[in-house]
Amino acid sequence: MVPDVSHQAADRRVADLRVAAIGGLVLLVVGALSLFVGVSAVSPWDLLAGDEQQRTIFLTSRVPRLLAIVLSGSAMAVAGLIMQGLTQNRFVAPSTAGTIESATLGLLVATMWFGTASVLGKMLVAVVFALVGTGVFLALVQRLRFSDIIVVPLVGIMFGAVVEATTDFFAFRADLLQTLAAWTTADFSATLRGRYELLYLVGALTVVAYRYADRFTVAGMGRDHAVNLGVDHRRTVTIGLGLVATVSAVVVVVVGAIPFLGLVAPNVTTMIVGDNVRRVLPVTALTGAIVLLVCDILGRTIRYPFEIPVGTVMGVIGGAIFIGLIARTRFRDAR
């Protein structure tokens, strides 16, 4: 019996919409909770009653913080999905390929040599360094030709450690270690209206990534396969890496480095939806925003009234999930 392809495609669309709707609902619930968690008491009842002080806190701090988390979380998750698709390795992400560390080095260089430059100018330098760092990582992987899927991210982590050590050395020489700490650990506690709007750029880049989703899927199948299907492999890979480098650099400049989010969110999503980039991308963006929101809420409540940076919480949870994914892969290969 010949399967009805149109019915199967319709069923997949319905299933994708159902997963996206559930993800959107969860994001709304977690986002609403995030608005009313913090040291300063803000309640929906007092806002409705017209409390001016709580209204100021709500509009100046809570809403910008929520938007910043959603924008950066969804963008970093999509950046990880693009990298995993292009490299065909589910353990490759901006935090395991030296991309974030290279962006941080670029930001340090811009601060040391172009201290009077605008934030946008420093961000452009960070983007260039992130792009070069990611290119070096890919060149290393292609030259060494590893057959083990787990060795590739380990090479990226070692490469990132070398870049990070270089950054630490120059930051120490320039007495910028305290400033460097703000870039290497994401923290939304200082996010206020007027200080996060650059993140709208990564939101726009996420939309651009969706436009190129089908080409990323084809490019991930290999150069020969892409050429046979009429896709310019080099151009598609360059666009993908440009998106990843820009997103990583902007997030580092505005809120600091977010470890493992670009690895965890795509892996969780592809287990549920599959690995077609166009189908997975919206759900991955939702998952990244939800995971980062949950980590931020944990950081605000674990040691209340003190706050643990979300980068630290994400590092602990993401690192544990990373080890779990490696163990799961080893167990599956051994069977």
PDB file of N, CA and C in Angstrom, residues 232-266:
ATOM      1  N   ASP A 232      24.501  26.463  -2.875  1.00  0.00           N
ATOM      2  CA  ASP A 232      25.884  26.924  -2.772  1.00  0.00           C
ATOM      3  C   ASP A 232      26.393  26.609  -1.363  1.00  0.00           C
ATOM      4  N   HIS A 233      27.160  25.525  -1.242  1.00  0.00           N
ATOM      5  CA  HIS A 233      27.564  25.041   0.082  1.00  0.00           C
ATOM      6  C   HIS A 233      28.420  26.069   0.820  1.00  0.00           C
ATOM      7  N   ARG A 234      29.429  26.623   0.141  1.00  0.00           N
ATOM      8  CA  ARG A 234      30.329  27.573   0.804  1.00  0.00           C
ATOM      9  C   ARG A 234      29.569  28.809   1.299  1.00  0.00           C
ATOM     10  N   ARG A 235      28.680  29.340   0.437  1.00  0.00           N
ATOM     11  CA  ARG A 235      27.928  30.541   0.813  1.00  0.00           C
ATOM     12  C   ARG A 235      26.998  30.253   1.991  1.00  0.00           C
ATOM     13  N   THR A 236      26.345  29.093   1.966  1.00  0.00           N
ATOM     14  CA  THR A 236      25.419  28.748   3.048  1.00  0.00           C
ATOM     15  C   THR A 236      26.147  28.580   4.371  1.00  0.00           C
ATOM     16  N   VAL A 237      27.304  27.893   4.327  1.00  0.00           N
ATOM     17  CA  VAL A 237      28.090  27.714   5.555  1.00  0.00           C
ATOM     18  C   VAL A 237      28.578  29.065   6.078  1.00  0.00           C
ATOM     19  N   THR A 238      29.016  29.937   5.158  1.00  0.00           N
ATOM     20  CA  THR A 238      29.485  31.266   5.577  1.00  0.00           C
ATOM     21  C   THR A 238      28.368  32.064   6.242  1.00  0.00           C
ATOM     22  N   ILE A 239      27.166  32.014   5.652  1.00  0.00           N
ATOM     23  CA  ILE A 239      26.026  32.722   6.254  1.00  0.00           C
ATOM     24  C   ILE A 239      25.717  32.145   7.639  1.00  0.00           C
ATOM     25  N   GLY A 240      25.732  30.828   7.747  1.00  0.00           N
ATOM     26  CA  GLY A 240      25.449  30.191   9.033  1.00  0.00           C
ATOM     27  C   GLY A 240      26.453  30.590  10.102  1.00  0.00           C
ATOM     28  N   LEU A 241      27.744  30.537   9.743  1.00  0.00           N
ATOM     29  CA  LEU A 241      28.768  30.894  10.719  1.00  0.00           C
ATOM     30  C   LEU A 241      28.701  32.384  11.064  1.00  0.00           C
ATOM     31  N   GLY A 242      28.347  33.202  10.069  1.00  0.00           N
ATOM     32  CA  GLY A 242      28.187  34.635  10.345  1.00  0.00           C
ATOM     33  C   GLY A 242      27.074  34.886  11.344  1.00  0.00           C
ATOM     34  N   LEU A 243      25.959  34.178  11.193  1.00  0.00           N
ATOM     35  CA  LEU A 243      24.849  34.319  12.145  1.00  0.00           C
ATOM     36  C   LEU A 243      25.272  33.879  13.547  1.00  0.00           C
ATOM     37  N   VAL A 244      25.956  32.730  13.614  1.00  0.00           N
ATOM     38  CA  VAL A 244      26.385  32.210  14.925  1.00  0.00           C
ATOM     39  C   VAL A 244      27.356  33.182  15.601  1.00  0.00           C
ATOM     40  N   ALA A 245      28.338  33.673  14.834  1.00  0.00           N
ATOM     41  CA  ALA A 245      29.339  34.586  15.403  1.00  0.00           C
ATOM     42  C   ALA A 245      28.698  35.888  15.872  1.00  0.00           C
ATOM     43  N   THR A 246      27.778  36.440  15.081  1.00  0.00           N
ATOM     44  CA  THR A 246      27.144  37.709  15.451  1.00  0.00           C
ATOM     45  C   THR A 246      26.271  37.544  16.692  1.00  0.00           C
ATOM     46  N   VAL A 247      25.473  36.476  16.716  1.00  0.00           N
ATOM     47  CA  VAL A 247      24.617  36.237  17.886  1.00  0.00           C
ATOM     48  C   VAL A 247      25.461  36.071  19.150  1.00  0.00           C
ATOM     49  N   SER A 248      26.523  35.261  19.055  1.00  0.00           N
ATOM     50  CA  SER A 248      27.373  35.012  20.230  1.00  0.00           C
ATOM     51  C   SER A 248      28.015  36.308  20.717  1.00  0.00           C
ATOM     52  N   ALA A 249      28.529  37.123  19.782  1.00  0.00           N
ATOM     53  CA  ALA A 249      29.207  38.365  20.162  1.00  0.00           C
ATOM     54  C   ALA A 249      28.239  39.353  20.808  1.00  0.00           C
ATOM     55  N   VAL A 250      27.047  39.501  20.230  1.00  0.00           N
ATOM     56  CA  VAL A 250      26.075  40.459  20.792  1.00  0.00           C
ATOM     57  C   VAL A 250      25.660  40.046  22.199  1.00  0.00           C
ATOM     58  N   VAL A 251      25.402  38.755  22.393  1.00  0.00           N
ATOM     59  CA  VAL A 251      24.989  38.281  23.719  1.00  0.00           C
ATOM     60  C   VAL A 251      26.108  38.488  24.736  1.00  0.00           C
ATOM     61  N   VAL A 252      27.359  38.208  24.343  1.00  0.00           N
ATOM     62  CA  VAL A 252      28.485  38.423  25.263  1.00  0.00           C
ATOM     63  C   VAL A 252      28.602  39.902  25.623  1.00  0.00           C
ATOM     64  N   VAL A 253      28.458  40.783  24.644  1.00  0.00           N
ATOM     65  CA  VAL A 253      28.593  42.230  24.894  1.00  0.00           C
ATOM     66  C   VAL A 253      27.503  42.731  25.830  1.00  0.00           C
ATOM     67  N   VAL A 254      26.272  42.265  25.653  1.00  0.00           N
ATOM     68  CA  VAL A 254      25.144  42.831  26.405  1.00  0.00           C
ATOM     69  C   VAL A 254      24.963  42.176  27.773  1.00  0.00           C
ATOM     70  N   VAL A 255      25.016  40.829  27.838  1.00  0.00           N
ATOM     71  CA  VAL A 255      24.711  40.153  29.118  1.00  0.00           C
ATOM     72  C   VAL A 255      25.814  39.223  29.604  1.00  0.00           C
ATOM     73  N   GLY A 256      26.814  38.910  28.764  1.00  0.00           N
ATOM     74  CA  GLY A 256      27.865  37.984  29.150  1.00  0.00           C
ATOM     75  C   GLY A 256      27.654  36.594  28.538  1.00  0.00           C
ATOM     76  N   ALA A 257      28.644  35.738  28.731  1.00  0.00           N
ATOM     77  CA  ALA A 257      28.616  34.405  28.113  1.00  0.00           C
ATOM     78  C   ALA A 257      27.605  33.490  28.791  1.00  0.00           C
ATOM     79  N   ILE A 258      26.831  32.758  27.972  1.00  0.00           N
ATOM     80  CA  ILE A 258      25.857  31.777  28.487  1.00  0.00           C
ATOM     81  C   ILE A 258      26.341  30.390  28.072  1.00  0.00           C
ATOM     82  N   PRO A 259      26.897  29.610  28.994  1.00  0.00           N
ATOM     83  CA  PRO A 259      27.470  28.317  28.628  1.00  0.00           C
ATOM     84  C   PRO A 259      26.413  27.239  28.381  1.00  0.00           C
ATOM     85  N   PHE A 260      26.667  26.380  27.418  1.00  0.00           N
ATOM     86  CA  PHE A 260      25.919  25.137  27.162  1.00  0.00           C
ATOM     87  C   PHE A 260      24.474  25.318  26.683  1.00  0.00           C
ATOM     88  N   LEU A 261      23.935  26.525  26.667  1.00  0.00           N
ATOM     89  CA  LEU A 261      22.539  26.670  26.229  1.00  0.00           C
ATOM     90  C   LEU A 261      22.387  26.271  24.762  1.00  0.00           C
ATOM     91  N   GLY A 262      23.373  26.652  23.926  1.00  0.00           N
ATOM     92  CA  GLY A 262      23.319  26.296  22.517  1.00  0.00           C
ATOM     93  C   GLY A 262      23.514  24.816  22.262  1.00  0.00           C
ATOM     94  N   LEU A 263      23.914  24.079  23.285  1.00  0.00           N
ATOM     95  CA  LEU A 263      24.059  22.627  23.154  1.00  0.00           C
ATOM     96  C   LEU A 263      22.826  21.898  23.695  1.00  0.00           C
ATOM     97  N   VAL A 264      22.355  22.360  24.856  1.00  0.00           N
ATOM     98  CA  VAL A 264      21.258  21.661  25.536  1.00  0.00           C
ATOM     99  C   VAL A 264      19.937  21.817  24.783  1.00  0.00           C
ATOM    100  N   ALA A 265      19.560  23.054  24.456  1.00  0.00           N
ATOM    101  CA  ALA A 265      18.236  23.309  23.856  1.00  0.00           C
ATOM    102  C   ALA A 265      18.039  22.560  22.527  1.00  0.00           C
ATOM    103  N   PRO A 266      19.001  22.618  21.580  1.00  0.00           N
ATOM    104  CA  PRO A 266      18.779  21.864  20.327  1.00  0.00           C
ATOM    105  C   PRO A 266      18.705  20.355  20.536  1.00  0.00           C
TER     106      PRO A 266
END
